[in-house]
Amino acid sequence: MEDCIFCKIIKREIPSEIVYEDDEVIAFNDVNPLAPIHILVVPKKHIDCIAHLAEEDLPLISKIYGVINKIAEEKGFKENGFKVIVNSGKDSGQEVMHIHFHLLAGTNLAHINA
Ligand code: AMP
Ligand code: ZN
């Protein structure tokens, strides 16, 4: 989608610190981290938010949880724990309308929200 910041990151039109990529999913560091580790895990397909998921998108969302585990394993925080947050729509405070999974780790996250 043309004016979408995450689509631009996917197309390398704007820079980001990519930590994982495959044919369907990309993950990069959040530019404004709320924890020592704050990664955004993003499907390459532009989907606005959870509320806009089609039935056919569900395997992709399931895959994203596998990617999250892979990143957690590789970065060494799988055992200590992590938090995944997905905002959907206006009332959630979602700012970037391309569905993304905040992956937070590296400290006690009990009171951290994204
Ligand atoms: P949300 O409020 O759930 O839509 O979260 C959007 C997130 O995207 C925020 O945590 C921002 O810090 C992050 N963000 C915005 N622009 C960029 C960017 N160019 N690169 C990395 N993260 C970004
Ligand atoms: Zn997009």
CSV table of N, CA and C and ligand atoms in Angstrom, one decimal:
chain,number,residue,atom,x,y,z
A,1,MET,N,0.9,-1.2,0.0
A,1,MET,CA,0.0,0.0,0.0
A,1,MET,C,0.9,1.3,0.0
A,2,GLU,N,0.5,2.2,-0.8
A,2,GLU,CA,1.5,3.3,-1.1
A,2,GLU,C,2.0,4.1,0.1
A,3,ASP,N,1.1,4.6,0.9
A,3,ASP,CA,1.5,5.6,1.9
A,3,ASP,C,1.7,4.9,3.3
A,4,CYS,N,1.9,3.6,3.2
A,4,CYS,CA,2.1,2.8,4.5
A,4,CYS,C,3.6,2.7,4.8
A,5,ILE,N,3.9,3.2,6.0
A,5,ILE,CA,5.3,3.2,6.5
A,5,ILE,C,5.9,1.8,6.5
A,6,PHE,N,5.1,0.8,7.0
A,6,PHE,CA,5.7,-0.5,7.1
A,6,PHE,C,5.8,-1.2,5.7
A,7,CYS,N,4.9,-0.9,4.8
A,7,CYS,CA,5.1,-1.3,3.4
A,7,CYS,C,6.4,-0.7,2.8
A,8,LYS,N,6.7,0.5,3.1
A,8,LYS,CA,7.9,1.2,2.7
A,8,LYS,C,9.1,0.5,3.3
A,9,ILE,N,9.1,0.1,4.5
A,9,ILE,CA,10.2,-0.6,5.1
A,9,ILE,C,10.4,-2.0,4.4
A,10,ILE,N,9.3,-2.6,4.2
A,10,ILE,CA,9.3,-3.9,3.5
A,10,ILE,C,10.0,-3.8,2.1
A,11,LYS,N,9.7,-2.7,1.4
A,11,LYS,CA,10.2,-2.4,0.0
A,11,LYS,C,11.6,-1.7,0.1
A,12,ARG,N,12.1,-1.6,1.3
A,12,ARG,CA,13.4,-0.9,1.5
A,12,ARG,C,13.4,0.5,1.1
A,13,GLU,N,12.3,1.1,1.1
A,13,GLU,CA,12.2,2.6,0.7
A,13,GLU,C,12.6,3.5,1.9
A,14,ILE,N,12.4,2.9,3.1
A,14,ILE,CA,12.9,3.6,4.3
A,14,ILE,C,13.7,2.6,5.1
A,15,PRO,N,14.8,3.1,5.8
A,15,PRO,CA,15.6,2.2,6.5
A,15,PRO,C,15.0,1.6,7.8
A,16,SER,N,15.5,0.4,8.1
A,16,SER,CA,15.1,-0.1,9.4
A,16,SER,C,16.2,-1.1,9.8
A,17,GLU,N,16.2,-1.5,11.1
A,17,GLU,CA,17.1,-2.5,11.6
A,17,GLU,C,16.4,-3.9,11.5
A,18,ILE,N,16.5,-4.6,10.4
A,18,ILE,CA,15.8,-5.9,10.3
A,18,ILE,C,16.5,-7.0,11.1
A,19,VAL,N,15.7,-7.7,11.8
A,19,VAL,CA,16.2,-8.8,12.6
A,19,VAL,C,15.8,-10.2,12.1
A,20,TYR,N,14.8,-10.2,11.2
A,20,TYR,CA,14.3,-11.5,10.7
A,20,TYR,C,13.6,-11.1,9.4
A,21,GLU,N,13.7,-12.0,8.4
A,21,GLU,CA,12.9,-11.9,7.2
A,21,GLU,C,12.8,-13.2,6.5
A,22,ASP,N,11.6,-13.5,6.0
A,22,ASP,CA,11.4,-14.6,5.0
A,22,ASP,C,10.4,-14.1,3.9
A,23,ASP,N,9.9,-15.0,3.2
A,23,ASP,CA,9.0,-14.5,2.0
A,23,ASP,C,7.7,-13.9,2.5
A,24,GLU,N,7.3,-14.1,3.7
A,24,GLU,CA,6.0,-13.6,4.1
A,24,GLU,C,6.0,-12.7,5.3
A,25,VAL,N,7.1,-12.7,6.0
A,25,VAL,CA,7.2,-12.0,7.3
A,25,VAL,C,8.5,-11.2,7.4
A,26,ILE,N,8.4,-10.0,8.0
A,26,ILE,CA,9.6,-9.3,8.3
A,26,ILE,C,9.6,-8.8,9.8
A,27,ALA,N,10.7,-8.7,10.4
A,27,ALA,CA,10.8,-8.2,11.8
A,27,ALA,C,11.9,-7.2,11.9
A,28,PHE,N,11.6,-6.1,12.6
A,28,PHE,CA,12.6,-5.0,12.7
A,28,PHE,C,12.5,-4.3,14.0
A,29,ASN,N,13.6,-3.7,14.5
A,29,ASN,CA,13.5,-3.0,15.8
A,29,ASN,C,12.6,-1.8,15.7
A,30,ASP,N,11.8,-1.7,16.8
A,30,ASP,CA,10.9,-0.5,16.9
A,30,ASP,C,11.8,0.8,17.1
A,31,VAL,N,11.5,1.8,16.4
A,31,VAL,CA,12.3,3.0,16.4
A,31,VAL,C,12.2,3.8,17.8
A,32,ASN,N,11.2,3.5,18.5
A,32,ASN,CA,10.9,4.1,19.8
A,32,ASN,C,10.7,3.0,20.9
A,33,PRO,N,11.8,2.3,21.2
A,33,PRO,CA,11.7,1.1,22.0
A,33,PRO,C,11.1,1.3,23.4
A,34,LEU,N,10.2,0.5,23.9
A,34,LEU,CA,9.6,0.6,25.2
A,34,LEU,C,10.2,-0.4,26.2
A,35,ALA,N,11.2,-1.2,25.7
A,35,ALA,CA,11.9,-2.2,26.5
A,35,ALA,C,13.2,-2.4,25.9
A,36,PRO,N,14.1,-3.0,26.6
A,36,PRO,CA,15.5,-3.3,26.0
A,36,PRO,C,15.4,-4.0,24.7
A,37,ILE,N,14.4,-4.9,24.5
A,37,ILE,CA,14.2,-5.5,23.2
A,37,ILE,C,12.7,-5.1,22.8
A,38,HIS,N,12.6,-4.5,21.7
A,38,HIS,CA,11.3,-4.1,21.2
A,38,HIS,C,11.3,-4.3,19.7
A,39,ILE,N,10.8,-5.4,19.2
A,39,ILE,CA,10.8,-5.8,17.8
A,39,ILE,C,9.4,-5.7,17.3
A,40,LEU,N,9.2,-5.3,16.1
A,40,LEU,CA,7.9,-5.4,15.4
A,40,LEU,C,7.9,-6.5,14.4
A,41,VAL,N,7.0,-7.4,14.6
A,41,VAL,CA,6.9,-8.6,13.7
A,41,VAL,C,5.7,-8.3,12.7
A,42,VAL,N,6.0,-8.3,11.4
A,42,VAL,CA,5.0,-7.7,10.5
A,42,VAL,C,4.8,-8.7,9.3
A,43,PRO,N,3.6,-9.0,8.9
A,43,PRO,CA,3.4,-9.7,7.7
A,43,PRO,C,3.7,-8.8,6.5
A,44,LYS,N,4.3,-9.4,5.4
A,44,LYS,CA,4.5,-8.5,4.3
A,44,LYS,C,3.3,-8.1,3.6
A,45,LYS,N,2.2,-8.9,3.7
A,45,LYS,CA,1.0,-8.6,3.1
A,45,LYS,C,0.4,-7.4,3.9
A,46,HIS,N,-0.1,-6.4,3.2
A,46,HIS,CA,-0.7,-5.3,3.9
A,46,HIS,C,-2.1,-5.7,4.4
A,47,ILE,N,-2.2,-5.7,5.7
A,47,ILE,CA,-3.6,-6.0,6.3
A,47,ILE,C,-3.7,-4.9,7.4
A,48,ASP,N,-4.7,-4.1,7.4
A,48,ASP,CA,-4.8,-3.0,8.3
A,48,ASP,C,-4.7,-3.3,9.8
A,49,CYS,N,-5.5,-4.3,10.2
A,49,CYS,CA,-5.5,-4.6,11.7
A,49,CYS,C,-6.2,-6.0,11.9
A,50,ILE,N,-6.3,-6.4,13.1
A,50,ILE,CA,-6.9,-7.7,13.4
A,50,ILE,C,-8.4,-7.7,12.8
A,51,ALA,N,-9.0,-6.6,12.9
A,51,ALA,CA,-10.4,-6.6,12.5
A,51,ALA,C,-10.6,-6.7,11.0
A,52,HIS,N,-9.5,-6.5,10.2
A,52,HIS,CA,-9.5,-6.7,8.8
A,52,HIS,C,-9.0,-8.0,8.3
A,53,LEU,N,-8.7,-8.9,9.2
A,53,LEU,CA,-8.2,-10.2,8.8
A,53,LEU,C,-9.2,-11.0,8.1
A,54,ALA,N,-8.9,-11.6,6.9
A,54,ALA,CA,-9.7,-12.5,6.2
A,54,ALA,C,-9.4,-13.9,6.7
A,55,GLU,N,-10.3,-14.8,6.4
A,55,GLU,CA,-10.1,-16.2,6.8
A,55,GLU,C,-8.8,-16.7,6.2
A,56,GLU,N,-8.5,-16.3,5.0
A,56,GLU,CA,-7.3,-16.8,4.3
A,56,GLU,C,-6.0,-16.3,4.9
A,57,ASP,N,-6.1,-15.2,5.8
A,57,ASP,CA,-4.9,-14.7,6.4
A,57,ASP,C,-4.5,-15.4,7.7
A,58,LEU,N,-5.4,-16.3,8.2
A,58,LEU,CA,-5.2,-16.9,9.5
A,58,LEU,C,-4.0,-17.8,9.6
A,59,PRO,N,-3.7,-18.6,8.5
A,59,PRO,CA,-2.4,-19.3,8.6
A,59,PRO,C,-1.2,-18.4,8.7
A,60,LEU,N,-1.2,-17.3,8.1
A,60,LEU,CA,-0.1,-16.3,8.2
A,60,LEU,C,0.1,-15.8,9.6
A,61,ILE,N,-1.0,-15.5,10.3
A,61,ILE,CA,-1.0,-15.1,11.7
A,61,ILE,C,-0.5,-16.2,12.6
A,62,SER,N,-0.9,-17.4,12.3
A,62,SER,CA,-0.3,-18.5,13.1
A,62,SER,C,1.2,-18.6,12.8
A,63,LYS,N,1.6,-18.5,11.6
A,63,LYS,CA,3.0,-18.5,11.3
A,63,LYS,C,3.8,-17.5,12.1
A,64,ILE,N,3.2,-16.3,12.3
A,64,ILE,CA,3.9,-15.2,13.0
A,64,ILE,C,4.3,-15.6,14.4
A,65,TYR,N,3.4,-16.4,15.0
A,65,TYR,CA,3.8,-16.9,16.4
A,65,TYR,C,5.0,-17.8,16.3
A,66,GLY,N,5.1,-18.6,15.2
A,66,GLY,CA,6.3,-19.4,15.1
A,66,GLY,C,7.6,-18.5,14.9
A,67,VAL,N,7.4,-17.5,14.1
A,67,VAL,CA,8.5,-16.5,13.9
A,67,VAL,C,8.9,-15.9,15.2
A,68,ILE,N,7.9,-15.5,16.0
A,68,ILE,CA,8.2,-14.9,17.3
A,68,ILE,C,9.0,-15.9,18.2
A,69,ASN,N,8.7,-17.1,18.2
A,69,ASN,CA,9.4,-18.1,19.0
A,69,ASN,C,10.8,-18.3,18.4
A,70,LYS,N,11.0,-18.2,17.1
A,70,LYS,CA,12.3,-18.4,16.5
A,70,LYS,C,13.2,-17.2,16.9
A,71,ILE,N,12.7,-16.0,16.9
A,71,ILE,CA,13.4,-14.8,17.3
A,71,ILE,C,13.8,-14.9,18.8
A,72,ALA,N,12.8,-15.3,19.6
A,72,ALA,CA,13.0,-15.4,21.0
A,72,ALA,C,14.2,-16.4,21.3
A,73,GLU,N,14.1,-17.5,20.6
A,73,GLU,CA,15.2,-18.5,20.7
A,73,GLU,C,16.6,-17.9,20.3
A,74,GLU,N,16.6,-17.4,19.1
A,74,GLU,CA,17.9,-16.8,18.6
A,74,GLU,C,18.4,-15.7,19.5
A,75,LYS,N,17.6,-14.9,20.0
A,75,LYS,CA,18.0,-13.7,20.8
A,75,LYS,C,18.2,-14.1,22.2
A,76,GLY,N,17.8,-15.3,22.6
A,76,GLY,CA,18.1,-15.8,24.0
A,76,GLY,C,17.2,-15.3,25.1
A,77,PHE,N,16.0,-14.9,24.7
A,77,PHE,CA,15.0,-14.5,25.8
A,77,PHE,C,13.8,-15.4,25.9
A,78,LYS,N,13.9,-16.5,25.2
A,78,LYS,CA,12.7,-17.4,25.2
A,78,LYS,C,12.4,-18.0,26.6
A,79,GLU,N,13.4,-18.3,27.3
A,79,GLU,CA,13.1,-18.9,28.6
A,79,GLU,C,12.7,-17.8,29.7
A,80,ASN,N,13.4,-16.7,29.6
A,80,ASN,CA,13.0,-15.6,30.6
A,80,ASN,C,11.6,-15.1,30.4
A,81,GLY,N,11.2,-15.1,29.1
A,81,GLY,CA,9.8,-14.6,28.8
A,81,GLY,C,9.8,-13.3,28.0
A,82,PHE,N,8.6,-13.1,27.5
A,82,PHE,CA,8.5,-11.9,26.6
A,82,PHE,C,7.0,-11.6,26.5
A,83,LYS,N,6.7,-10.5,25.9
A,83,LYS,CA,5.3,-10.1,25.8
A,83,LYS,C,5.0,-9.7,24.3
A,84,VAL,N,3.8,-10.1,23.9
A,84,VAL,CA,3.4,-9.8,22.5
A,84,VAL,C,2.1,-9.0,22.6
A,85,ILE,N,2.1,-7.8,21.9
A,85,ILE,CA,1.0,-6.9,22.0
A,85,ILE,C,0.6,-6.6,20.5
A,86,VAL,N,-0.7,-6.7,20.3
A,86,VAL,CA,-1.2,-6.3,18.9
A,86,VAL,C,-2.4,-5.3,19.2
A,87,ASN,N,-2.2,-4.1,18.7
A,87,ASN,CA,-3.3,-3.2,18.8
A,87,ASN,C,-4.1,-3.3,17.5
A,88,SER,N,-5.4,-3.0,17.7
A,88,SER,CA,-6.3,-3.1,16.5
A,88,SER,C,-7.3,-2.0,16.6
A,89,GLY,N,-7.1,-1.0,15.7
A,89,GLY,CA,-8.1,0.1,15.6
A,89,GLY,C,-7.9,1.3,16.6
A,90,LYS,N,-8.8,2.2,16.4
A,90,LYS,CA,-8.7,3.5,17.0
A,90,LYS,C,-8.6,3.5,18.5
A,91,ASP,N,-9.5,2.7,19.2
A,91,ASP,CA,-9.5,2.7,20.6
A,91,ASP,C,-8.3,2.0,21.3
A,92,SER,N,-7.6,1.2,20.5
A,92,SER,CA,-6.4,0.6,21.0
A,92,SER,C,-5.2,1.5,21.0
A,93,GLY,N,-5.3,2.6,20.2
A,93,GLY,CA,-4.2,3.5,20.1
A,93,GLY,C,-3.3,3.1,18.9
A,94,GLN,N,-3.7,2.2,18.1
A,94,GLN,CA,-3.0,1.8,16.9
A,94,GLN,C,-2.6,3.0,16.0
A,95,GLU,N,-1.3,3.2,15.8
A,95,GLU,CA,-0.9,4.3,15.0
A,95,GLU,C,-0.5,4.0,13.6
A,96,VAL,N,0.0,2.8,13.4
A,96,VAL,CA,0.4,2.4,12.0
A,96,VAL,C,-0.6,1.3,11.6
A,97,MET,N,-1.3,1.7,10.5
A,97,MET,CA,-2.4,0.8,10.1
A,97,MET,C,-1.9,-0.3,9.2
A,98,HIS,N,-0.9,-1.0,9.6
A,98,HIS,CA,-0.5,-2.2,8.9
A,98,HIS,C,-0.2,-3.2,10.1
A,99,ILE,N,-1.0,-4.2,10.2
A,99,ILE,CA,-1.0,-5.1,11.4
A,99,ILE,C,0.5,-5.5,11.8
A,100,HIS,N,0.7,-5.4,13.1
A,100,HIS,CA,2.1,-5.7,13.5
A,100,HIS,C,2.0,-6.2,15.0
A,101,PHE,N,3.0,-7.0,15.3
A,101,PHE,CA,3.0,-7.7,16.6
A,101,PHE,C,4.2,-7.1,17.4
A,102,HIS,N,3.9,-6.3,18.4
A,102,HIS,CA,5.0,-5.8,19.3
A,102,HIS,C,5.6,-7.0,20.0
A,103,LEU,N,6.9,-7.2,20.0
A,103,LEU,CA,7.6,-8.3,20.7
A,103,LEU,C,8.5,-7.6,21.7
A,104,LEU,N,8.2,-7.7,23.0
A,104,LEU,CA,8.9,-7.0,24.0
A,104,LEU,C,9.6,-8.0,24.9
A,105,ALA,N,10.9,-7.6,25.3
A,105,ALA,CA,11.6,-8.5,26.2
A,105,ALA,C,12.8,-7.8,26.8
A,106,GLY,N,13.4,-8.5,27.7
A,106,GLY,CA,14.7,-8.0,28.3
A,106,GLY,C,14.5,-7.3,29.6
A,107,THR,N,13.3,-7.2,30.1
A,107,THR,CA,13.1,-6.6,31.5
A,107,THR,C,11.8,-7.2,32.0
A,108,ASN,N,11.4,-6.8,33.2
A,108,ASN,CA,10.1,-7.2,33.7
A,108,ASN,C,9.1,-6.4,32.9
A,109,LEU,N,8.2,-7.1,32.3
A,109,LEU,CA,7.2,-6.4,31.4
A,109,LEU,C,5.8,-6.2,31.9
A,110,ALA,N,5.7,-6.5,33.2
A,110,ALA,CA,4.3,-6.6,33.8
A,110,ALA,C,3.6,-5.3,33.6
A,111,HIS,N,4.3,-4.2,33.6
A,111,HIS,CA,3.6,-2.9,33.5
A,111,HIS,C,3.9,-2.1,32.3
A,112,ILE,N,4.4,-2.8,31.3
A,112,ILE,CA,4.8,-2.2,30.0
A,112,ILE,C,3.7,-2.5,29.0
A,113,ASN,N,3.2,-1.4,28.4
A,113,ASN,CA,2.2,-1.5,27.3
A,113,ASN,C,2.7,-0.9,26.1
A,114,ALA,N,2.2,-1.3,24.9
A,114,ALA,CA,2.7,-0.7,23.7
A,114,ALA,C,1.6,-0.1,22.9
B,1,AMP,P1,1.0,1.0,17.1
B,1,AMP,O1,0.8,2.1,18.1
B,1,AMP,O2,0.6,-0.4,17.7
B,1,AMP,O3,0.5,1.2,15.7
B,1,AMP,O4,2.6,0.9,17.0
B,1,AMP,C1,3.4,1.5,16.0
B,1,AMP,C2,4.8,1.3,16.4
B,1,AMP,O5,5.6,1.6,15.2
B,1,AMP,C3,5.3,2.3,17.5
B,1,AMP,O6,5.9,1.5,18.5
B,1,AMP,C4,6.4,3.1,16.7
B,1,AMP,O7,7.5,3.4,17.6
B,1,AMP,C5,6.8,2.2,15.6
B,1,AMP,N1,7.3,2.8,14.4
B,1,AMP,C6,6.8,3.9,13.8
B,1,AMP,N2,7.6,4.2,12.7
B,1,AMP,C7,8.6,3.3,12.7
B,1,AMP,C8,9.8,3.1,11.9
B,1,AMP,N3,10.0,3.9,10.8
B,1,AMP,N4,10.6,2.1,12.2
B,1,AMP,C9,10.4,1.3,13.3
B,1,AMP,N5,9.3,1.4,14.1
B,1,AMP,C10,8.4,2.4,13.8
B,2,ZN,ZN,1.4,-1.6,4.7
